[in-house]
PDB file of C-alpha atoms and ligand atoms in Angstrom:
ATOM      1  CA  MET T   1      89.064   8.314  73.662  1.00 67.00           C
ATOM      2  CA  ALA T   2      87.796  11.826  73.545  1.00 78.00           C
ATOM      3  CA  GLY T   3      84.239  12.071  75.042  1.00 92.00           C
ATOM      4  CA  GLU T   4      84.167   8.702  76.851  1.00 94.00           C
ATOM      5  CA  PRO T   5      84.358   8.415  80.610  1.00 93.00           C
ATOM      6  CA  GLN T   6      87.867   8.285  81.917  1.00 95.00           C
ATOM      7  CA  ASP T   7      88.371   5.897  85.209  1.00 93.00           C
ATOM      8  CA  ASP T   8      90.965   8.322  86.727  1.00 96.00           C
ATOM      9  CA  CYS T   9      89.092  11.314  86.220  1.00 98.00           C
ATOM     10  CA  LEU T  10      87.358  13.130  89.305  1.00 98.00           C
ATOM     11  CA  PHE T  11      85.040  15.305  87.268  1.00 98.00           C
ATOM     12  CA  CYS T  12      83.800  12.001  85.287  1.00 98.00           C
ATOM     13  CA  LYS T  13      83.177  10.654  88.809  1.00 98.00           C
ATOM     14  CA  ILE T  14      81.104  13.728  89.821  1.00 98.00           C
ATOM     15  CA  VAL T  15      79.106  13.294  86.603  1.00 98.00           C
ATOM     16  CA  ALA T  16      78.683   9.289  87.581  1.00 98.00           C
ATOM     17  CA  LYS T  17      77.326  10.301  91.204  1.00 98.00           C
ATOM     18  CA  GLN T  18      80.409   8.378  92.286  1.00 97.00           C
ATOM     19  CA  VAL T  19      81.938  11.375  93.879  1.00 98.00           C
ATOM     20  CA  PRO T  20      79.433  13.673  95.881  1.00 98.00           C
ATOM     21  CA  ALA T  21      79.133  17.324  94.962  1.00 98.00           C
ATOM     22  CA  THR T  22      77.030  20.093  95.625  1.00 98.00           C
ATOM     23  CA  ILE T  23      75.120  20.270  92.002  1.00 98.00           C
ATOM     24  CA  VAL T  24      73.376  23.373  91.409  1.00 98.00           C
ATOM     25  CA  ARG T  25      72.302  22.567  87.650  1.00 98.00           C
ATOM     26  CA  GLU T  26      72.247  19.575  85.450  1.00 98.00           C
ATOM     27  CA  THR T  27      71.182  19.179  82.005  1.00 98.00           C
ATOM     28  CA  ASP T  28      71.170  16.342  79.472  1.00 98.00           C
ATOM     29  CA  THR T  29      74.804  17.104  78.332  1.00 98.00           C
ATOM     30  CA  THR T  30      76.272  19.367  81.445  1.00 98.00           C
ATOM     31  CA  VAL T  31      76.593  19.578  85.236  1.00 98.00           C
ATOM     32  CA  ALA T  32      77.262  22.530  87.462  1.00 98.00           C
ATOM     33  CA  PHE T  33      78.264  22.126  91.035  1.00 99.00           C
ATOM     34  CA  ARG T  34      80.032  24.486  93.681  1.00 98.00           C
ATOM     35  CA  ASP T  35      83.567  24.636  93.859  1.00 98.00           C
ATOM     36  CA  ILE T  36      85.071  22.717  96.917  1.00 98.00           C
ATOM     37  CA  ASN T  37      87.516  25.561  97.347  1.00 98.00           C
ATOM     38  CA  PRO T  38      85.639  28.766  96.395  1.00 98.00           C
ATOM     39  CA  GLN T  39      87.413  31.650  95.327  1.00 97.00           C
ATOM     40  CA  ALA T  40      84.567  34.013  95.463  1.00 98.00           C
ATOM     41  CA  PRO T  41      81.149  34.052  97.130  1.00 98.00           C
ATOM     42  CA  THR T  42      79.543  32.272  93.988  1.00 98.00           C
ATOM     43  CA  HIS T  43      82.140  29.659  92.464  1.00 98.00           C
ATOM     44  CA  VAL T  44      80.536  27.258  90.434  1.00 98.00           C
ATOM     45  CA  LEU T  45      81.979  24.864  88.006  1.00 99.00           C
ATOM     46  CA  VAL T  46      80.121  23.805  84.638  1.00 99.00           C
ATOM     47  CA  ILE T  47      81.402  20.754  83.055  1.00 98.00           C
ATOM     48  CA  PRO T  48      80.152  18.860  79.938  1.00 98.00           C
ATOM     49  CA  LYS T  49      79.242  15.437  80.973  1.00 98.00           C
ATOM     50  CA  ALA T  50      81.401  13.826  78.247  1.00 98.00           C
ATOM     51  CA  HIS T  51      85.169  13.942  78.829  1.00 98.00           C
ATOM     52  CA  HIS T  52      87.287  16.461  77.105  1.00 98.00           C
ATOM     53  CA  ARG T  53      90.743  17.437  78.436  1.00 98.00           C
ATOM     54  CA  ASP T  54      90.280  21.190  78.241  1.00 98.00           C
ATOM     55  CA  ALA T  55      88.028  23.908  76.782  1.00 98.00           C
ATOM     56  CA  ALA T  56      90.108  23.815  73.486  1.00 98.00           C
ATOM     57  CA  ALA T  57      89.842  20.105  72.953  1.00 98.00           C
ATOM     58  CA  LEU T  58      86.206  20.424  73.790  1.00 98.00           C
ATOM     59  CA  ALA T  59      85.371  23.217  71.134  1.00 98.00           C
ATOM     60  CA  ALA T  60      87.630  21.342  68.490  1.00 98.00           C
ATOM     61  CA  ALA T  61      85.725  17.976  69.047  1.00 98.00           C
ATOM     62  CA  ALA T  62      82.367  19.059  70.184  1.00 98.00           C
ATOM     63  CA  PRO T  63      81.326  22.651  69.602  1.00 98.00           C
ATOM     64  CA  ASP T  64      77.610  22.249  70.153  1.00 98.00           C
ATOM     65  CA  LEU T  65      78.626  20.901  73.601  1.00 98.00           C
ATOM     66  CA  ALA T  66      81.101  23.825  74.262  1.00 98.00           C
ATOM     67  CA  ALA T  67      78.148  25.995  73.481  1.00 98.00           C
ATOM     68  CA  ASP T  68      76.085  24.103  75.952  1.00 98.00           C
ATOM     69  CA  VAL T  69      78.596  24.924  78.767  1.00 98.00           C
ATOM     70  CA  LEU T  70      78.867  28.523  77.870  1.00 98.00           C
ATOM     71  CA  ARG T  71      74.994  28.718  77.866  1.00 98.00           C
ATOM     72  CA  GLU T  72      74.890  27.004  81.348  1.00 98.00           C
ATOM     73  CA  THR T  73      77.480  29.622  82.796  1.00 98.00           C
ATOM     74  CA  GLN T  74      74.722  32.258  82.189  1.00 98.00           C
ATOM     75  CA  ALA T  75      72.070  30.065  83.604  1.00 98.00           C
ATOM     76  CA  VAL T  76      74.148  29.572  86.632  1.00 98.00           C
ATOM     77  CA  ALA T  77      74.661  33.362  86.907  1.00 98.00           C
ATOM     78  CA  ASP T  78      70.814  34.174  86.786  1.00 98.00           C
ATOM     79  CA  GLU T  79      70.115  31.363  89.358  1.00 98.00           C
ATOM     80  CA  GLU T  80      72.764  32.934  91.695  1.00 98.00           C
ATOM     81  CA  LYS T  81      71.519  36.466  90.871  1.00 98.00           C
ATOM     82  CA  LEU T  82      74.919  37.730  89.671  1.00 98.00           C
ATOM     83  CA  GLU T  83      74.915  40.839  87.737  1.00 94.00           C
ATOM     84  CA  SER T  84      78.346  40.665  86.672  1.00 96.00           C
ATOM     85  CA  TYR T  85      80.503  37.470  86.883  1.00 98.00           C
ATOM     86  CA  ARG T  86      83.756  35.912  85.448  1.00 98.00           C
ATOM     87  CA  VAL T  87      83.941  32.908  83.242  1.00 98.00           C
ATOM     88  CA  VAL T  88      87.631  31.156  83.431  1.00 98.00           C
ATOM     89  CA  PHE T  89      88.935  28.181  81.424  1.00 98.00           C
ATOM     90  CA  ASN T  90      92.085  27.297  83.227  1.00 98.00           C
ATOM     91  CA  THR T  91      93.935  25.720  80.312  1.00 97.00           C
ATOM     92  CA  GLY T  92      97.547  24.185  80.965  1.00 97.00           C
ATOM     93  CA  ALA T  93      99.322  23.561  84.238  1.00 97.00           C
ATOM     94  CA  GLY T  94     100.985  26.857  84.001  1.00 96.00           C
ATOM     95  CA  ALA T  95      97.788  28.657  84.310  1.00 96.00           C
ATOM     96  CA  GLY T  96      96.581  26.606  87.278  1.00 95.00           C
ATOM     97  CA  GLN T  97      94.859  23.939  85.593  1.00 98.00           C
ATOM     98  CA  THR T  98      94.640  20.737  87.793  1.00 98.00           C
ATOM     99  CA  VAL T  99      91.619  18.752  86.568  1.00 98.00           C
ATOM    100  CA  TRP T 100      91.901  17.546  82.987  1.00 98.00           C
ATOM    101  CA  HIS T 101      88.292  17.551  82.272  1.00 98.00           C
ATOM    102  CA  ALA T 102      87.086  20.742  80.660  1.00 98.00           C
ATOM    103  CA  HIS T 103      85.422  23.179  83.066  1.00 98.00           C
ATOM    104  CA  ALA T 104      84.213  26.699  83.239  1.00 98.00           C
ATOM    105  CA  HIS T 105      84.669  28.509  86.597  1.00 98.00           C
ATOM    106  CA  VAL T 106      81.793  30.894  87.288  1.00 98.00           C
ATOM    107  CA  LEU T 107      83.055  33.378  89.697  1.00 98.00           C
ATOM    108  CA  GLY T 108      80.965  36.428  91.088  1.00 98.00           C
ATOM    109  CA  GLY T 109      79.528  37.998  94.428  1.00 97.00           C
ATOM    110  CA  ARG T 110      82.417  40.247  95.041  1.00 97.00           C
ATOM    111  CA  GLY T 111      84.357  42.926  93.119  1.00 96.00           C
ATOM    112  CA  LEU T 112      86.522  41.120  90.346  1.00 96.00           C
ATOM    113  CA  GLU T 113      89.813  42.850  89.576  1.00 95.00           C
ATOM    114  CA  TRP T 114      91.013  43.241  86.140  1.00 96.00           C
ATOM    115  CA  PRO T 115      93.449  41.988  84.937  1.00 95.00           C
ATOM    116  CA  PRO T 116      93.215  38.922  87.220  1.00 91.00           C
ATOM    117  CA  GLY T 117      96.230  37.374  88.812  1.00 81.00           C
TER     118      GLY T 117
HETATM  119  P1  5GP P 201      91.377  23.833  87.863  1.00 61.26           P
HETATM  120  O1  5GP P 201      92.445  24.407  88.897  1.00 61.26           O
HETATM  121  O2  5GP P 201      91.617  22.896  87.182  1.00 61.26           O
HETATM  122  O3  5GP P 201      91.207  25.138  86.709  1.00 61.26           O
HETATM  123  O4  5GP P 201      90.305  23.851  88.660  1.00 61.26           O
HETATM  124  C1  5GP P 201      89.761  22.818  89.219  1.00 61.26           C
HETATM  125  C2  5GP P 201      88.709  23.325  90.294  1.00 61.26           C
HETATM  126  O5  5GP P 201      88.347  21.902  91.127  1.00 61.26           O
HETATM  127  C3  5GP P 201      89.520  23.679  91.542  1.00 61.26           C
HETATM  128  O6  5GP P 201      89.073  25.162  91.685  1.00 61.26           O
HETATM  129  C4  5GP P 201      89.227  22.930  92.776  1.00 61.26           C
HETATM  130  O7  5GP P 201      89.098  23.571  93.958  1.00 61.26           O
HETATM  131  C5  5GP P 201      87.942  22.168  92.412  1.00 61.26           C
HETATM  132  N1  5GP P 201      87.836  20.894  92.783  1.00 61.26           N
HETATM  133  C6  5GP P 201      89.061  19.893  92.952  1.00 61.26           C
HETATM  134  N2  5GP P 201      88.553  18.745  93.436  1.00 61.26           N
HETATM  135  C7  5GP P 201      87.102  18.965  93.827  1.00 61.26           C
HETATM  136  C8  5GP P 201      86.162  18.115  94.250  1.00 61.26           C
HETATM  137  O8  5GP P 201      86.361  17.036  94.709  1.00 61.26           O
HETATM  138  N3  5GP P 201      84.920  18.568  94.247  1.00 61.26           N
HETATM  139  C9  5GP P 201      84.642  19.911  94.033  1.00 61.26           C
HETATM  140  N4  5GP P 201      83.303  20.251  94.075  1.00 61.26           N
HETATM  141  N5  5GP P 201      85.606  20.737  93.394  1.00 61.26           N
HETATM  142  C10 5GP P 201      86.861  20.267  93.349  1.00 61.26           C
HETATM  143 ZN1   ZN P 202      86.422  13.407  82.769  1.00 61.26          ZN
END
């Protein structure tokens, strides 16, 4: 069910501290941790603690929680002292989504080309 922890979900396991991660911020509703395969000097993932398969499902089912995630992307950028940064929600396998628990990538610390690849 949407929102419930999923046994086979890596990010639910990170929320439950069953899988280790370098956590940079945690709130009642969100966790932010460093990506294991960083694509920029700062590459942090912000996730809702509740399981939703992607950003669109999260926004539809729990808009306040979606707002929490967005607010946390700014908090991460502030902590990491990023003047400019990019927030990415890969949505669907064709866009590179590999983990089916909504997550915002916060990328910064280098020049970011536009449009992205
Ligand atoms: P996606 O490709 O779904 O948009 O993003 C998933 C991200 O999760 C990838 O950037 C990948 O490097 C990261 N990732 C995958 N497994 C782990 C893990 O075990 N720990 C951490 N910290 N990041 C992970
Ligand atoms: Zn999950």
